[in-house]
Each structure stands twice: as structure tokens, then as C-alpha cells.
XYZ file of C-alpha atoms in Angstrom:
657
model
C -11.053 -45.943 -20.919
C -14.524 -45.016 -20.030
C -16.256 -42.063 -20.598
C -17.177 -39.483 -17.623
C -20.617 -38.790 -17.248
C -21.489 -35.460 -16.132
C -23.781 -34.616 -14.132
C -26.871 -33.366 -14.917
C -26.338 -30.084 -13.063
C -23.445 -29.118 -14.422
C -24.954 -29.729 -18.062
C -27.538 -27.161 -16.935
C -25.086 -24.679 -15.473
C -22.743 -25.104 -18.638
C -26.101 -24.602 -20.544
C -26.686 -21.097 -19.214
C -23.375 -20.153 -19.017
C -23.369 -20.612 -23.279
C -26.252 -18.785 -23.278
C -26.036 -16.009 -21.467
C -22.615 -15.922 -23.133
C -24.023 -16.003 -26.539
C -26.550 -13.125 -25.556
C -23.903 -10.913 -24.712
C -21.744 -11.405 -27.895
C -25.267 -10.796 -29.761
C -25.991 -7.975 -28.139
C -22.008 -7.017 -28.265
C -22.250 -7.285 -31.956
C -26.222 -5.364 -32.341
C -23.868 -2.432 -30.248
C -20.798 -2.159 -33.226
C -23.514 -1.344 -35.960
C -25.951 0.801 -33.201
C -22.980 2.927 -31.159
C -22.059 6.599 -32.972
C -18.645 5.117 -32.917
C -16.494 2.456 -33.201
C -14.817 2.989 -30.228
C -17.754 3.385 -27.785
C -19.420 -0.020 -29.432
C -15.774 -2.264 -28.995
C -15.728 -0.272 -24.883
C -19.443 -1.049 -24.410
C -18.775 -4.989 -25.383
C -15.947 -5.365 -23.175
C -18.005 -3.754 -20.515
C -20.833 -6.716 -21.269
C -17.809 -8.835 -21.090
C -16.771 -7.769 -17.605
C -20.151 -7.935 -16.185
C -20.648 -10.997 -17.494
C -17.428 -12.285 -16.368
C -18.080 -11.211 -12.820
C -21.954 -12.479 -12.290
C -20.849 -15.366 -13.837
C -17.948 -16.633 -11.893
C -16.356 -18.168 -15.272
C -12.551 -17.114 -13.299
C -11.794 -15.641 -10.143
C -12.988 -12.232 -10.235
C -9.358 -10.743 -9.628
C -8.564 -13.028 -12.910
C -11.411 -11.669 -14.688
C -10.155 -8.137 -14.228
C -6.790 -8.511 -14.793
C -8.192 -10.295 -18.295
C -10.186 -7.667 -19.055
C -6.776 -5.410 -18.240
C -4.680 -7.223 -20.825
C -7.642 -7.112 -23.427
C -7.798 -3.545 -23.246
C -3.782 -3.207 -24.125
C -3.783 -5.551 -26.306
C -6.277 -3.584 -28.582
C -3.523 -0.850 -29.509
C -1.959 -4.226 -30.887
C -5.052 -5.066 -33.058
C -6.694 -1.857 -33.812
C -6.055 -1.909 -37.291
C -8.163 -5.348 -37.506
C -10.877 -3.665 -34.990
C -11.037 -0.684 -37.183
C -9.761 1.517 -34.514
C -7.270 4.095 -35.180
C -5.349 3.638 -31.673
C -6.030 1.156 -28.904
C -8.941 1.624 -26.722
C -6.589 2.706 -23.724
C -2.473 3.951 -24.265
C -0.580 1.826 -23.178
C 1.426 3.968 -21.135
C -0.864 4.346 -18.644
C -2.474 0.684 -18.826
C -1.033 0.087 -15.387
C -1.925 3.424 -14.051
C -3.904 1.618 -11.345
C -1.090 0.035 -9.556
C -0.237 3.670 -8.521
C -3.434 5.517 -8.321
C -4.166 6.829 -5.068
C -6.793 4.826 -3.934
C -5.133 1.706 -4.384
C -2.345 2.635 -2.851
C -4.615 4.193 -0.070
C -5.910 0.552 0.360
C -2.653 -0.712 0.855
C -1.952 1.786 3.805
C -5.255 0.878 5.885
C -4.280 -2.335 5.197
C -0.705 -1.943 6.863
C -2.643 0.114 9.596
C -4.730 -2.162 10.961
C -2.521 -4.736 10.990
C -0.338 -2.828 12.887
C -3.761 -1.215 15.103
C -4.426 -5.134 15.614
C -0.784 -6.487 16.361
C -0.621 -3.946 19.659
C -4.261 -5.465 20.964
C -6.100 -2.473 20.612
C -8.488 -4.535 18.291
C -8.920 -7.365 20.704
C -10.503 -4.943 23.525
C -12.101 -3.387 20.950
C -13.659 -6.713 20.428
C -14.082 -7.635 23.922
C -16.103 -4.835 24.586
C -18.863 -5.171 21.597
C -18.814 -8.928 22.944
C -20.216 -7.747 26.705
C -22.738 -5.038 24.671
C -23.769 -7.481 22.320
C -23.140 -11.011 23.568
C -23.397 -13.800 20.701
C -26.829 -12.557 19.148
C -26.367 -11.471 15.779
C -29.093 -9.310 15.433
C -27.931 -7.653 18.287
C -23.413 -7.606 17.565
C -24.732 -6.826 13.905
C -25.876 -3.128 14.569
C -23.122 -2.374 17.077
C -20.692 -3.165 14.372
C -22.092 -2.273 11.862
C -23.239 1.420 13.305
C -19.724 2.467 14.401
C -18.743 1.852 11.375
C -20.759 3.902 9.795
C -20.073 6.730 12.496
C -16.389 6.614 11.922
C -16.722 6.350 8.319
C -18.544 9.837 8.271
C -15.132 11.623 8.999
C -12.469 9.036 7.660
C -12.031 7.377 4.036
C -14.931 4.397 4.466
C -12.048 1.611 3.455
C -10.181 2.747 6.050
C -13.108 2.382 8.487
C -13.679 -0.812 7.215
C -10.078 -2.118 7.320
C -9.998 -0.475 10.823
C -12.600 -3.155 11.978
C -11.764 -6.314 9.755
C -9.519 -7.456 12.522
C -12.478 -7.020 15.192
C -15.140 -9.014 13.154
C -12.731 -11.655 12.646
C -12.251 -11.877 16.465
C -15.878 -11.862 17.214
C -16.446 -14.273 14.429
C -14.006 -16.774 15.856
C -15.238 -16.970 19.934
C -19.391 -16.475 18.876
C -18.883 -18.813 16.246
C -21.071 -16.930 13.810
C -20.000 -16.893 10.529
C -17.512 -13.788 8.829
C -19.401 -13.776 5.423
C -22.613 -13.124 8.291
C -21.040 -9.670 9.975
C -18.683 -8.707 6.946
C -21.311 -7.449 4.743
C -23.313 -5.384 7.184
C -19.913 -4.049 8.135
C -18.580 -3.488 4.767
C -21.793 -1.908 3.303
C -22.230 0.473 7.065
C -18.678 1.967 5.423
C -20.193 2.740 2.566
C -23.516 3.792 3.817
C -21.780 6.001 6.366
C -19.426 8.043 3.941
C -23.180 9.835 3.553
C -23.225 11.708 6.613
C -21.129 14.509 6.458
C -19.313 16.006 3.175
C -16.122 14.626 4.266
C -17.119 11.112 4.457
C -16.391 10.170 0.724
C -14.194 11.743 -1.994
C -17.263 12.318 -4.535
C -18.353 14.976 -1.755
C -15.384 16.018 -0.920
C -15.143 16.931 -4.320
C -18.584 17.947 -5.086
C -18.230 21.943 -3.880
C -15.305 22.496 -6.063
C -17.575 21.356 -9.391
C -20.076 23.569 -8.187
C -17.736 26.321 -7.881
C -16.417 25.480 -11.414
C -20.199 25.250 -12.956
C -20.801 28.968 -11.208
C -18.258 30.561 -13.397
C -20.419 29.558 -16.809
C -23.735 30.438 -14.746
C -25.759 33.704 -14.924
C -25.821 35.244 -11.235
C -29.264 34.559 -11.063
C -28.577 30.930 -11.695
C -25.520 30.802 -9.292
C -25.472 27.958 -6.434
C -24.558 27.772 -3.100
C -22.186 25.487 -1.606
C -22.866 22.977 0.997
C -21.496 22.252 4.451
C -19.981 20.065 6.298
C -23.216 18.424 7.752
C -25.648 19.483 4.914
C -25.945 15.694 4.187
C -26.585 14.604 7.704
C -30.126 13.869 7.793
C -30.025 11.736 4.713
C -26.176 10.262 5.908
C -28.240 8.993 8.905
C -31.575 7.315 7.599
C -29.561 5.629 5.233
C -27.605 4.046 7.951
C -30.283 3.144 9.845
C -31.934 1.611 6.512
C -29.166 -0.394 5.847
C -29.195 -1.836 9.813
C -32.425 -2.317 9.874
C -32.136 -4.295 6.753
C -29.589 -7.011 7.598
C -31.159 -7.154 11.014
C -34.537 -7.591 9.517
C -33.913 -10.257 6.327
C -30.408 -10.400 7.219
C -31.041 -14.292 8.066
C -32.242 -14.440 4.277
C -30.222 -12.568 2.075
C -26.414 -12.994 3.768
C -24.052 -16.569 2.782
C -23.065 -18.358 5.530
C -19.963 -19.400 3.994
C -16.687 -20.141 6.161
C -13.578 -18.441 5.557
C -10.144 -20.512 5.172
C -9.795 -19.587 9.142
C -13.018 -20.713 9.994
C -12.361 -24.003 8.253
C -9.266 -24.846 9.409
C -11.077 -24.017 12.737
C -13.876 -26.703 12.245
C -10.895 -28.927 11.032
C -9.042 -28.956 13.973
C -11.957 -29.836 16.227
C -12.692 -32.823 14.094
C -9.118 -33.802 13.730
C -8.607 -34.712 17.687
C -12.082 -36.259 17.720
C -11.844 -38.392 15.073
C -8.230 -39.628 15.855
C -8.006 -39.366 19.709
C -11.881 -39.687 20.216
C -11.300 -36.481 22.212
C -14.280 -33.765 22.111
C -13.631 -31.248 24.484
C -15.263 -28.081 24.414
C -14.530 -24.999 26.219
C -16.464 -23.792 28.840
C -16.924 -20.830 31.050
C -18.496 -21.364 34.920
C -19.223 -19.223 37.716
C -18.809 -20.390 41.175
C -21.554 -18.846 43.375
C -21.653 -18.843 47.134
C -22.588 -20.973 48.807
C -21.126 -24.637 45.883
C -19.835 -27.239 47.860
C -16.805 -26.946 45.469
C -15.750 -24.060 47.531
C -12.391 -24.005 49.345
C -11.887 -27.719 47.030
C -8.040 -27.582 44.815
C -8.019 -28.407 41.450
C -6.617 -31.878 42.105
C -9.739 -32.596 44.024
C -12.538 -32.684 41.802
C -10.524 -32.910 37.922
C -10.145 -36.793 37.452
C -12.812 -37.763 38.921
C -15.535 -36.040 37.210
C -13.083 -35.503 34.096
C -12.919 -31.812 33.458
C -9.662 -29.956 33.754
C -9.662 -26.075 34.295
C -7.343 -23.829 32.029
C -7.966 -20.599 33.742
C -9.267 -18.987 37.093
C -10.146 -15.281 37.365
C -11.627 -14.456 40.908
C -13.497 -11.564 42.032
C -10.784 -7.908 42.063
C -8.205 -10.256 40.505
C -6.617 -10.093 36.978
C -7.291 -13.722 34.787
C -4.731 -16.798 35.619
C -3.839 -18.595 32.365
C -0.777 -20.336 31.073
C 2.714 -20.579 32.806
C 2.843 -20.579 36.575
C -0.440 -19.419 36.750
C -2.476 -23.122 38.019
C -1.639 -26.420 39.782
C -3.088 -28.743 41.721
C -3.032 -27.424 44.765
C -5.456 -23.695 43.355
C -8.298 -23.669 45.929
C -12.005 -22.507 44.656
C -13.437 -19.338 45.543
C -17.035 -17.388 46.133
C -17.558 -15.687 42.652
C -14.962 -16.918 41.231
C -15.244 -18.078 37.143
C -13.307 -21.175 36.089
C -12.221 -22.221 31.848
C -12.997 -25.292 31.847
C -12.373 -28.167 28.837
C -14.145 -31.067 28.834
C -16.711 -33.294 26.975
C -20.861 -32.473 27.036
C -21.911 -34.686 29.664
C -18.688 -35.063 31.744
C -19.461 -31.087 32.449
C -22.807 -31.717 32.373
C -22.431 -33.806 35.451
C -19.804 -31.312 37.043
C -21.656 -28.475 36.755
C -25.674 -30.586 38.540
C -22.511 -31.909 40.822
C -21.510 -28.540 42.509
C -24.546 -25.950 41.651
C -22.446 -24.068 39.243
C -23.730 -21.613 36.499
C -22.472 -22.575 33.277
C -22.602 -19.637 30.905
C -24.124 -19.571 27.387
C -20.783 -17.873 26.040
C -17.612 -16.653 26.702
C -17.448 -13.462 29.268
C -14.906 -13.423 31.405
C -12.163 -15.470 29.225
C -13.718 -13.842 25.777
C -9.939 -12.679 24.883
C -7.786 -14.911 26.546
C -9.599 -18.623 24.869
C -10.255 -17.093 21.712
C -9.037 -19.458 19.079
C -6.822 -16.623 17.657
C -5.120 -16.886 21.595
C -5.649 -20.683 22.965
C -6.951 -24.133 21.282
C -5.984 -27.848 21.400
C -2.301 -29.550 19.754
C -0.233 -32.477 20.052
C 3.017 -32.550 21.713
C 5.185 -35.974 21.102
C 8.253 -36.610 23.248
C 11.008 -37.160 21.613
C 13.728 -39.829 22.554
C 16.259 -37.785 23.695
C 13.167 -35.741 26.234
C 14.895 -35.760 29.839
C 10.701 -36.205 30.938
C 11.147 -39.986 29.949
C 10.204 -42.328 33.231
C 8.459 -38.580 34.616
C 4.641 -38.240 34.495
C 2.841 -34.629 34.037
C 2.611 -34.299 37.547
C 6.047 -35.260 38.733
C 7.099 -32.377 36.317
C 4.364 -30.231 37.437
C 3.087 -29.349 33.408
C 0.526 -27.245 33.892
C 2.414 -25.128 36.078
C 5.920 -25.250 35.185
C 4.899 -24.809 31.049
C 1.376 -23.803 30.808
C 0.059 -26.460 28.848
C -3.035 -28.965 30.823
C -2.649 -32.412 29.956
C -6.043 -34.072 28.296
C -5.276 -37.163 27.084
C -2.283 -39.473 26.021
C -2.155 -41.391 23.031
C 0.552 -44.187 23.089
C 0.955 -47.621 20.618
C -2.171 -46.623 19.826
C -4.475 -46.475 22.252
C -5.706 -42.781 24.025
C -5.104 -42.758 27.688
C -7.652 -40.247 29.423
C -8.687 -38.646 33.157
C -10.348 -41.068 33.916
C -7.194 -43.284 33.981
C -5.196 -41.124 35.916
C -3.601 -40.169 32.506
C -1.572 -37.338 34.361
C 0.194 -40.373 36.624
C 1.456 -42.432 33.527
C 5.177 -41.826 32.690
C 6.498 -40.817 30.412
C 7.511 -42.769 27.359
C 9.504 -42.239 24.030
C 6.977 -41.092 21.172
C 3.928 -40.617 23.395
C 1.407 -38.275 21.808
C -0.104 -35.561 24.266
C -3.300 -33.881 23.901
C -2.964 -30.588 25.594
C -5.125 -27.401 25.486
C -2.999 -24.101 25.176
C -2.040 -20.578 25.114
C -0.426 -20.514 21.720
C 2.338 -18.293 22.844
C 3.072 -21.128 24.960
C 3.495 -23.268 22.480
C 5.717 -20.544 20.637
C 8.110 -20.962 23.277
C 7.605 -24.941 23.824
C 8.564 -25.293 19.963
C 12.270 -23.941 21.541
C 12.772 -26.890 24.146
C 14.216 -30.075 23.106
C 12.629 -32.132 25.036
C 9.176 -31.526 23.520
C 8.383 -32.117 19.638
C 5.050 -29.513 18.960
C 3.239 -31.788 16.159
C 1.221 -28.991 15.896
C 1.901 -25.970 12.814
C -1.380 -24.684 11.974
C -1.618 -22.501 15.086
C -0.815 -18.480 15.142
C 2.238 -17.710 15.725
C 1.116 -14.639 16.582
C 3.501 -12.453 18.847
C 1.536 -9.347 19.930
C 3.188 -5.885 20.973
C 1.143 -4.205 23.432
C 4.290 -1.804 24.351
C 3.844 -0.518 20.597
C 0.294 0.551 21.518
C 1.566 4.703 21.888
C 3.317 4.445 18.741
C 0.069 2.661 16.848
C -2.093 5.300 18.633
C -0.193 7.878 17.746
C 0.500 7.144 14.106
C -2.978 5.971 13.724
C -3.882 9.624 14.620
C -1.226 10.956 12.634
C -2.879 9.718 9.645
C -6.184 10.690 10.591
C -5.354 14.405 11.134
C -3.497 14.765 7.957
C -6.958 13.368 6.022
C -9.636 15.865 8.049
C -7.027 18.964 8.649
C -4.891 19.230 5.303
C -4.834 19.156 1.371
C -2.758 16.638 1.741
C -3.654 13.883 -0.441
C -5.358 10.757 0.926
C -2.652 8.159 -0.445
C 0.475 10.338 0.778
C -1.288 10.859 4.627
C -2.678 6.937 4.823
C 1.130 6.060 3.911
C 2.435 8.648 6.414
C 0.426 6.224 8.957
C 1.757 3.035 7.575
C 5.476 4.176 7.273
C 5.064 5.275 10.801
C 3.871 1.723 12.050
C 6.891 -0.041 10.402
C 9.476 2.232 11.492
C 8.511 2.670 15.061
C 8.607 -1.492 15.309
C 4.951 -2.266 15.649
C 5.159 -4.348 12.028
C 8.272 -5.378 10.577
C 8.229 -5.184 7.154
C 7.122 -8.309 6.681
C 4.856 -8.559 8.756
C 2.895 -5.452 6.675
C 3.210 -6.970 3.020
C 1.310 -10.130 5.125
C -0.914 -7.646 5.938
C -1.432 -6.774 2.422
C -4.763 -8.273 0.328
C -3.135 -8.828 -3.039
C -6.407 -9.599 -4.747
C -7.910 -6.673 -3.666
C -5.100 -4.677 -4.977
C -4.853 -6.290 -8.335
C -9.098 -6.675 -8.621
C -8.836 -2.673 -8.429
C -5.826 -2.162 -10.254
C -6.717 -3.642 -13.031
C -10.160 -2.326 -13.252
C -8.818 1.082 -13.285
C -7.879 1.109 -17.042
C -11.882 0.133 -18.049
C -13.162 3.144 -16.372
C -10.712 5.370 -18.270
C -11.772 3.611 -21.589
C -15.446 3.863 -20.374
C -14.530 7.870 -19.939
C -12.196 8.631 -22.445
C -13.765 7.331 -25.907
C -17.349 8.649 -24.605
C -19.271 6.124 -23.449
C -19.892 7.421 -20.291
C -21.191 10.734 -22.424
C -23.758 8.479 -24.543
C -24.893 6.503 -22.306
C -26.005 9.812 -20.420
C -26.987 11.284 -23.699
C -29.513 8.192 -24.010
C -30.985 8.353 -20.633
C -31.582 12.077 -21.485
C -33.492 10.835 -24.103
C -35.515 8.820 -22.965
C -36.893 10.662 -19.548
C -36.204 14.609 -20.956
C -39.889 14.676 -20.980
C -41.141 13.562 -17.175
C -41.556 14.841 -13.682
C -38.486 16.381 -12.418
C -39.000 13.850 -9.687
C -38.634 11.400 -11.706
C -35.262 12.735 -13.767
C -34.115 13.108 -10.806
C -34.495 9.750 -9.601
C -33.244 8.802 -13.000
C -30.217 10.556 -12.970
C -29.544 8.726 -9.793
C -30.077 5.415 -11.204
C -27.633 6.785 -14.199
C -25.119 7.846 -11.294
C -25.524 4.310 -9.593
C -24.406 2.551 -12.658
C -21.478 4.547 -13.626
C -19.941 3.898 -10.141
C -19.876 0.508 -10.612
C -18.234 0.544 -13.708
C -15.789 2.999 -12.972
C -14.456 5.093 -10.301
C -16.898 6.971 -8.196
C -14.463 10.148 -8.542
C -14.782 9.963 -12.268
C -18.937 9.247 -12.789
C -19.552 12.733 -10.210
C -17.116 14.828 -12.164
C -18.928 13.239 -15.296
C -22.477 13.520 -14.397
C -22.332 16.934 -11.797
C -22.209 19.648 -14.871
C -24.829 17.412 -16.735
C -27.241 17.334 -14.054
C -26.541 21.068 -13.060
C -27.204 21.804 -17.065
C -30.590 19.290 -17.155
C -31.887 21.068 -13.222
C -31.858 24.507 -15.122
C -32.951 22.995 -17.896
C -36.467 21.403 -16.489
C -36.785 24.675 -13.915
C -34.978 22.331 -10.691
C -32.810 22.725 -7.812
C -29.417 22.076 -9.744
C -27.758 21.981 -6.209
C -29.634 19.809 -5.590
C -29.265 17.517 -8.007
C -25.572 18.035 -8.003
C -25.824 16.947 -4.429
C -28.161 13.784 -5.751
C -25.111 12.869 -7.828
C -22.579 13.054 -5.276
C -24.873 11.027 -3.063
C -25.919 8.258 -5.469
C -21.848 7.375 -6.675
C -21.767 5.613 -3.295
C -24.716 3.284 -3.966
C -22.002 0.700 -4.813
C -23.329 -2.670 -3.341
C -24.359 -4.903 -6.736
C -21.146 -6.257 -7.617
C -17.335 -5.968 -6.018
C -15.568 -2.666 -7.593
C -15.741 -0.367 -4.854
C -13.623 -0.528 -2.769
C -14.970 -2.091 0.223
C -16.483 -4.623 -0.917
C -13.139 -5.782 -2.523
C -11.502 -5.468 0.228
C -14.040 -7.371 2.157
C -14.486 -10.278 -0.385
C -11.512 -12.318 0.682
C -11.355 -12.639 4.474
C -15.843 -13.238 4.100
C -15.653 -15.779 1.576
C -17.672 -13.873 -0.522
C -18.810 -14.519 -4.044
C -20.421 -11.785 -6.852
C -23.493 -13.483 -6.405
C -23.557 -13.357 -2.504
C -23.142 -9.382 -3.435
C -25.735 -9.368 -5.925
C -28.124 -10.995 -3.849
C -27.716 -8.564 -0.952
C -26.896 -5.516 -3.008
C -29.890 -5.431 -5.175
C -32.033 -5.436 -2.272
C -29.536 -2.482 -0.983
C -29.309 -0.761 -3.974
C -33.327 0.058 -4.040
C -33.160 0.662 -0.729
C -30.250 3.143 -1.385
C -32.394 4.878 -4.458
C -35.699 4.976 -2.522
C -34.713 6.448 0.759
C -31.518 8.934 -0.673
C -34.058 10.688 -3.324
C -36.712 10.776 -0.620
C -35.022 12.318 2.087
C -33.413 14.569 -0.658
C -36.616 15.905 -1.236
C -38.171 16.064 2.384
C -34.959 17.633 3.242
C -34.415 20.276 0.867
């Protein structure tokens, strides 16, 4: 067997990774001699390994997180060899992440979001955003991101992000904008929105309690006032505006254009019909102006001649007509009527020019009905026992009776098109029909013995608009429990999620399918690392070393350094843990250097939302899969966002207070 030649680019990549790994190993070994305790040395080395695995994507990010959790678990077995008296994490608590408040909360919001989407609410929201923002990325990003940012100021940011995930998905499918260019701005602004009010994020909710705890040990003249609900609003608004402007101005440079699995599937479907049948049809929306010669004509008078197939209509002051029983060859056209049509580009252009029609650049009237999630091209075969053998599409009124619009027929290796009067050709056993159809119609045809539906990768989506009141009710219940009670976040959200299932908005299988298990394992597996960082004293040691360097510097430099320290901690441990650890430290430092301790405490609570570099934040983990993101994508876009966050937040804190 001949030796396979490894490409130069691959060899170069391998060398860089090995060199980077060597640096991390040497640094970890060096720390074993320099750290005050062997426990801190090992935790720091594992922390460096985690960053390395994430940064260079040696394995999938969730697999990397699980591997680190396993390594921490094995330290209890190899403790004597490692010079430890016991494992770095108690094995009894190694899997606490899977039952943590954060993980259970994110599972619940995924179910709630899926329930709202199932009723069609999210589709209506998407349609409204499209109506306002059109298909322009620079208009859609501010609308989505700003809306999510405001919502996340009153509910957990991961809940706001999960709520809008279906909306972004639908907008992406209708505008052909990659989800990767829309989800990251939405996710980042959801995180930023948590800084608008004192109930927008867990650290800010916790801050006043930590201040009161510190007051118990302070002299009367040093005691701090607690912060009000809207005390942080100017800072939060400035951060949201900064985030939106950042993506509007620099989005084309920092946002990736990856295709998610669903987007790739859509493209593969379109190329399939073009390659196999020579069908290069697109969907268009046409408006009939007053005075057009097409007014008063019936569909049968022009469809075959111009090779255009009308699949939907909407007359002024009338509802959309599409699907079974909606259209037939005798359907007449009126002034100011809007047509949904499929045709090849050159045929469509000739049709538009002949009748003076106005072609819209994107779908407006049919944005919902003709979205990829609702309708598309499909293959249907006439089986041997079909009662339609010997009859044509015209004979059985295929479009009116069954709701499918035939555009081509494939027989014996040849494709028959409109120009050959395809709808008048009698069916033979084994004929393949290329049709455009709403997906709910295709679901019904799968049960009809006269047709054999070949296409299987279409959304078998069964919307339940009659459940919209139940879905809205349980969403409001969950939101009310979060805002107006002291009940734990996970319990409040699970109340809404359970209500969705019990009321029939979702069945239990749909609820399970709504959960992104990649996200669950990523978050749950990293929690033990945060425990190790905190319990072994590694976090405190890092903070102490930082203070040794900056202790004699100006107050604003010390404040900025505390914000940077909080930013680092929140990347490797929970933002709540970072807040609990650093707020008392920041208060003592502020008193020692003559600064405002309450302001330093607030700096920490805000800076723990500065989590954009790697997908360890719940929101980033949530959008990673649907957006098709990789860790370098977060590092590229999140690196600049991290710097902007630090500059704007520290500047605003000092300007306002």
C-alpha cells in the first residue's frame, strides 16, 4: 500500500497544535513548582488544558468538557501519585452540574420556547420583524438584538435567547441570511441586556445581598447603600447600543457565514431537483397593478404558455389562498391582487414584462405560508394500484383537490415540462411528479394509497394554534414566578415547561426533542471545574496575585483590573461563583485605596456578564449548535466585544457614579 501524502496545510496545523500543547504542558509543569499548593498547581494545569482544548478544537467542545469532568473525577483515584491527599472534586458531587439550577433552567426554557413556537406565535413575530426590517442584515440585526436585549432585562438572558431562537431560524430561512450571522448578535445582546436592570442577571440579583453581608462587618461610616432596580440602566443601555453598533458596522468582518444543518439541507434539496430533473424553479411574489392586461384572466390562460405556476394568491381585504381547495385553473385575477408563483428565472422575467407586473425583492404577503418551514418542492410517485393511472392532473383537479401544484413529470428517464402540457399527460404506473406543496398537505398525502411520497426530509410540523392560550398562560405563569416571587429560577421555568406538556401544547417526545443535549452536557460538565477552581483556593490565589501587581496604581486602573479579573473568572466558572468570590475582595480593596466600595462591587457584578470569548456562558452554549459556530468564531467576534464591554462599562460607571 502506498503511503498517503499528508497535505502541507494539515502538517502545519498539526505542528502548531503540538507546539501549543507543549507550551501548555511546560507552563503547567512550571506552575507545579511555583504555586503555593500542589492542589492549585493541578487545577491550574487542568484549567490550561481546558482552554487549549476549547481554543484549538481538538475534539468537539462538549466532548472536551466531558473529558475534563472525567479527568477531575479520576484525580480521586490517582491522588497519591499526584501528590494529593484527596481528589480535586468530591466524586459524590462530580455530577452535580446535571441537577444544577443553571442546567435545569436551560432545559426548561428550551421546552417553553418550543411550545410557543408550536402554536405559531414565533412565526407571527418573525413575519412582523421581516415586515419592518425586510431582508437587510443591517436592519434585521438591530431589531432582533434590541428586542431580545430589552426582554432579557426582565427575565434570564438564556430564556430570552431561547425564546427568539425559533424566530431567528424562521427569519433565516425566509431571507436566506445564514443563521450564524443573526444568532451571535442576538445572543450577545441577550447577555448585554442582563445589565439593564438589577433583576436581569443572577450576579446583579445577588449583589445587594452581598453588600448587606459586607455591611455587617464594616464600620458605620463605611456602610454601603444598596442599589435600586434601575440603578444600572444607563450602563446597560450603553452596552446594548455598543453591541448593536458593533455588529452593524463590523458584522461583515467578524461574523461567520457557516451553514447550519437545516440550511445545508435546504440547499441540497434545491440542487437535487436541479441536478436530477433539470428543474431550476424559484419562488416569487408578484403584485398586479391597476391596468395590467392580466386582470380578468384565468390561471389556465397563461400558466402553460409562460411556464409559470401560481401556488398562492391574496386579494385586497381577503385572506391568503393556498393549499387544498384554494386554487384551480378557473381562478380569476384582479387588480392589486398578489400572486405567489414558481418559475425559472428567465420565464418569470418574460411573464413580468409581458403583463407589467411588479416583482417584489422578497416575500411579504406570503412570508409565512411560503417559508421553507411551511412549503417546498417534493417528489411523488404514482404506485401500481393508484386509481389515477390513465388520468391526468387536469382530470383529477390535482391542485384544487389535493393542494399540490405539479410542475414536471419524470417518466422513463425523460422529464416532461409545462411547455409539453404536462398537466394533460395521463399518469402511468411509476411516474414521478415534481410538485410544489405545503408540507401539511404532504403529510396527508403520505396516508393516501393513490400516491407514494418519496420526499421524506421535510418538516413534519404540526402547528397547534388552538393551544395558543394555554402556551401564553404558562409562559406568563413562569415569567410571573421569576419576577414577583423568590422561587428558584429552575422551579419557575419548569412550572411553565410542565404546563406546556400537561396542557397538550407539546407532547413529551416533542419536549425531549426540543432539548439541545450538546448544550446540556457542555454546561453540566464544566461546573465541576468551577467547583475545583473555587474550593482549592485557585480563584483566590489568582485574585491575590493580581492585587500584588496593581495595588499601588490609580483607582481607575485598579477598578479596571478588577473588571478584567471578573471577566476571566466568569469564563472558567459560573458568574454567580465569580461574583460571590470577588465582591467581598473588591469591597475591601476599595476601602483600602479610598474608593467607593459599592461602586467596586457593582463593577464586579456587571463585569461577570462579559462572557463572549468562549461558549461557556449559557447563552453562547445555546446558540453554538443551531448557528454552526466553532470556538474560534467566538474568539474572533467575542474578543473585540470583550474589550468594548470593559471600556464602555468602566467608563459609564465612572461617568454616572
